[in-house]
Each structure stands twice: as structure tokens, then as C-alpha cells.
Amino acid sequence: DAKTTQPPSMDCAEGRAANLPCNHSTISGNEYVYWYRQIHSQGPQYIIHGLKNNETNEMASLIITEDRKSSTLILPHATLRDTAVYYCIVRVAGNTGKLIFGQGTTLQVKP
Amino acid sequence: GAVVSQHPSWVICKSGTSVKIECRSLDFQATTMFWYRQFPKQSLMLMATSNEGSKATYEQGVEKDKFLINHASLTLSTLTVTSAHPEDSSFYICSARATSGRARTDTQYFGPGTRLTVL
């Protein structure tokens, strides 16, 4: 699976949009981009995933560049409860695909 | 939907004993489940992949005779840490990849984790 690069930490003001970048320049055509987050001492929580089109759900939006070499996770109105480690992972769909976690981005939402 | 439970949530045991951790997908079926380990201030490390009805596949460096995995049904996988030692103390997290039920197919959902402390 392709490796991803994320900034180790970011701050965001409560109520503002949090934009978390991820580079995956060696991504293959059949690899999806997944985002998970882990709040302290809990299991990771699925946020969103996409292949090449932008995606939106009730939690976040995922913007994938046209060349698919990078993506941005957007939390539109960050709250204090969004403070967590955010992981960007690329994975092949189907039975052969595994989620391999990197170091992620620690997002601190401040009042 | 898409809930994964783990039991127990925490366990303390003496060195040399064995500990079993259960992972259940509550409202979806999962042909494949995964076991991860996480040490303090580190990321999750994949230990093994288990497929229902077959032997687990272990990642490099993970001892299969020490970490026994059973995936007997589409909703249950167990991890047994045999002859546990203090260095096995960690946060163990399972995940299940949905194949049917009230979950997004092919998406992995994680349990809340089990904190193991070996004295």
C-alpha cells in the first residue's frame, strides 16, 4: 500500500473549518483514500473515504486532487469533541486491502 | 449501525497466564477481522488478519503461537494472548470489515479496544 504524509499536528479554532492535508503521491489507480480518527484511549472511528471524486457525509468532506496525489479532509465546523488524531490511509479495495496506520495528524480544537 | 464491541474493556493478569479478548460485530457480518496493538503515544500496528473459517495471517514479527486468533463466525473473532508477560501490556484493538448488514460494505469498523496490563 502507498505511504501517506501528514503534518504531525494542527490547531483549529472552535466553530471554524478544519482542513487536514494528506499527501499520497505514490497512490495506485485502484487504491482508495480513507480517513479515520482516534480520540484518546478509544478505537479509531471511520470518517469518510473516496477514490477520485470528492465525497461528503454528515461528518466531513473529502477533497481529492485531480491527479490523486493529495487530499484534504474538511471538518466544516470544528468542535472541541473533534480533538483527535486523524489518520489518512490508502488502501486497495476488497479482501487484499489492509489499513496500515501512519502517525497521523493530531488536531487540537481550541475554544 | 456498524458497531463493533470488545470484551473485556480492560484486564489485569499475572505474568504467565493467558488472556482471551473477544471482538464482535453487532449489526453486520464480517468475513474478515483484524487485530491491532497500540503502545502509548504510538500509532496502531497491525498484528494479524483473520478470515472466517480459516487460519489467520500474521504480520511479520508477530508470533502466531503467542497470539492465537480464532474467527469462528461472521460476527466473532477472538485473540488469546498466551503466557502473557509484562512486555505484552498494550492496547489491543480489533476491527471488522463489513460484508453485509447495517454497515457500509468493505469498510473497516473498529472496536473500543482492550487495555491489557500484565503484572
XYZ file of C-alpha atoms in Angstrom:
230
model
C 0.000 0.000 0.000
C 1.129 3.536 -0.728
C 2.502 5.623 2.091
C 0.919 8.864 3.175
C 2.420 12.013 4.615
C 0.548 14.170 7.103
C 1.607 17.101 9.287
C 2.161 15.872 12.842
C -0.081 18.472 14.424
C -2.542 21.260 13.700
C -4.640 23.704 15.675
C -8.100 24.948 14.816
C -10.432 27.422 16.467
C -13.762 26.094 17.615
C -16.506 26.772 15.071
C -14.072 27.225 12.203
C -13.378 24.772 9.427
C -10.520 22.344 9.986
C -8.627 21.430 6.827
C -6.351 18.422 7.226
C -3.979 17.716 4.325
C -2.564 14.396 3.208
C -0.007 13.586 0.535
C -0.125 10.212 -1.202
C 1.988 10.799 -4.271
C 2.582 7.091 -4.982
C -1.072 6.085 -4.845
C -2.145 3.438 -7.348
C -5.203 3.643 -9.534
C -7.085 1.040 -7.524
C -6.324 2.490 -4.083
C -8.891 4.394 -2.097
C -8.176 7.208 0.351
C -9.604 6.533 3.813
C -9.808 8.828 6.808
C -10.166 7.666 10.377
C -9.783 9.462 13.661
C -8.870 8.257 17.120
C -9.963 10.067 20.210
C -7.742 9.386 23.200
C -7.947 5.798 24.512
C -10.663 4.758 22.063
C -10.725 2.710 18.884
C -10.450 4.538 15.554
C -13.638 5.923 14.078
C -14.378 5.763 10.356
C -14.926 9.209 8.831
C -15.033 9.012 5.064
C -13.341 7.529 2.019
C -13.112 8.122 -1.712
C -11.456 7.026 -4.914
C -11.257 10.098 -7.140
C -14.429 12.118 -6.719
C -14.993 14.477 -3.831
C -17.139 12.992 -1.105
C -19.313 14.451 1.647
C -21.172 12.896 4.538
C -22.595 14.053 7.838
C -19.170 14.192 9.427
C -16.847 15.678 6.836
C -15.921 16.377 3.236
C -13.074 14.767 1.343
C -11.423 16.681 -1.470
C -9.117 14.646 -3.722
C -6.929 16.423 -6.265
C -7.366 15.551 -9.893
C -4.026 13.737 -10.053
C -4.990 11.910 -6.805
C -1.615 12.636 -5.256
C -3.082 14.529 -2.328
C -6.321 15.037 -0.467
C -7.845 17.243 2.205
C -10.276 16.287 4.915
C -12.570 19.139 5.867
C -14.463 19.341 9.136
C -16.784 22.255 8.365
C -17.444 23.487 11.904
C -14.937 22.023 14.317
C -15.969 21.459 17.929
C -13.900 20.592 20.976
C -15.015 16.967 20.569
C -13.235 16.844 17.220
C -9.881 16.965 19.018
C -8.250 13.685 17.979
C -5.552 12.056 15.897
C -6.615 11.927 12.253
C -5.263 9.204 10.009
C -5.155 9.300 6.229
C -4.690 5.815 4.757
C -4.658 4.495 1.221
C -5.949 1.028 0.677
C -6.812 -1.353 -2.115
C -10.472 -2.300 -2.074
C -11.529 -5.867 -1.408
C -10.082 -8.754 0.522
C -6.449 -7.934 -0.137
C -6.669 -4.390 1.217
C -5.377 -3.705 4.717
C -5.421 -0.495 6.721
C -1.857 0.374 7.678
C -1.728 3.308 10.052
C 0.916 6.014 9.935
C 1.491 8.633 12.611
C -1.475 10.802 11.643
C -2.199 14.439 12.465
C -3.066 15.481 15.977
C -5.795 18.089 15.652
C -6.302 20.315 18.639
C -9.532 22.321 18.551
C -9.265 25.341 20.812
C -12.070 27.429 22.309
C -25.346 0.829 12.760
C -21.785 -0.502 12.292
C -20.971 -1.234 15.925
C -18.057 -3.394 16.999
C -17.736 -4.443 20.611
C -14.788 -5.824 22.532
C -14.741 -7.705 25.785
C -13.257 -7.135 28.224
C -12.535 -3.421 28.003
C -9.639 -3.832 30.376
C -7.894 -6.746 32.059
C -5.090 -7.153 34.558
C -3.382 -10.518 34.776
C -0.327 -12.155 36.260
C 2.689 -12.995 34.182
C 2.426 -16.460 32.632
C -1.343 -16.564 32.369
C -3.409 -16.458 29.185
C -5.960 -13.811 28.321
C -8.768 -14.036 25.772
C -10.231 -10.964 24.107
C -13.489 -11.128 22.151
C -14.419 -8.959 19.197
C -17.987 -8.888 17.897
C -19.673 -7.065 15.043
C -23.137 -6.347 16.415
C -25.202 -5.364 13.400
C -23.237 -6.520 10.396
C -21.357 -9.547 9.163
C -17.629 -9.588 8.621
C -15.766 -12.227 6.682
C -12.523 -10.561 7.666
C -11.468 -9.154 11.018
C -8.201 -7.563 12.048
C -6.248 -7.273 15.279
C -4.067 -4.288 16.113
C -1.842 -3.368 19.025
C -1.058 0.147 20.185
C 1.615 1.185 22.641
C 1.459 4.554 24.432
C 1.984 7.552 22.143
C 2.371 5.312 19.128
C 0.186 4.509 16.154
C -1.763 1.307 15.637
C 0.251 -1.684 14.497
C -1.488 -4.420 12.537
C -0.881 -7.813 14.108
C -2.954 -10.188 12.043
C -5.801 -10.657 9.613
C -8.381 -13.340 10.282
C -10.841 -14.758 7.814
C -13.900 -16.630 8.956
C -13.316 -20.357 8.919
C -9.634 -20.235 8.045
C -6.281 -19.627 9.679
C -5.183 -16.111 10.485
C -2.419 -14.380 8.581
C 0.134 -12.748 10.849
C 2.245 -9.708 10.111
C 5.985 -10.036 10.130
C 7.407 -10.207 13.635
C 4.158 -11.265 15.310
C 4.372 -14.687 16.984
C 1.430 -16.805 15.908
C 1.880 -19.256 18.768
C 1.713 -16.442 21.285
C -1.227 -14.577 19.806
C -3.850 -17.164 18.942
C -6.664 -15.952 16.743
C -9.946 -17.707 16.109
C -12.639 -16.439 13.756
C -15.398 -18.969 14.177
C -18.325 -16.989 12.811
C -19.132 -13.958 10.689
C -19.595 -11.844 13.805
C -16.990 -13.090 16.278
C -13.217 -13.209 16.438
C -11.093 -13.908 19.490
C -7.490 -13.103 20.335
C -5.782 -15.124 23.039
C -2.522 -13.833 24.436
C -0.803 -16.950 25.745
C 1.714 -16.931 28.581
C 1.463 -13.181 28.854
C 4.447 -11.158 30.031
C 4.755 -7.514 31.058
C 6.006 -6.559 27.591
C 2.644 -7.729 26.191
C 0.914 -4.965 28.109
C -0.737 -2.827 25.479
C -3.986 -1.560 23.995
C -5.457 -4.230 21.714
C -7.968 -3.120 19.110
C -9.969 -5.211 16.690
C -11.724 -4.195 13.519
C -14.234 -5.851 11.245
C -14.630 -5.316 7.538
C -18.308 -5.274 6.635
C -19.585 -7.703 4.051
C -23.315 -7.422 4.775
C -25.728 -5.966 7.273
C -26.136 -2.436 8.579
C -22.759 -1.128 7.550
C -21.002 0.228 4.512
C -19.670 -2.773 2.610
C -15.873 -3.169 2.535
C -15.415 -0.534 5.236
C -13.500 -1.411 8.411
C -15.106 -0.544 11.723
C -13.143 -0.625 14.943
C -13.900 -1.811 18.422
C -13.307 0.361 21.506
C -10.136 -1.509 22.448
C -8.981 -3.670 25.353
C -6.359 -2.425 27.777
C -4.169 -5.349 28.881
C -1.849 -4.972 31.849
C 0.420 -7.887 32.736
C 1.966 -7.762 36.192
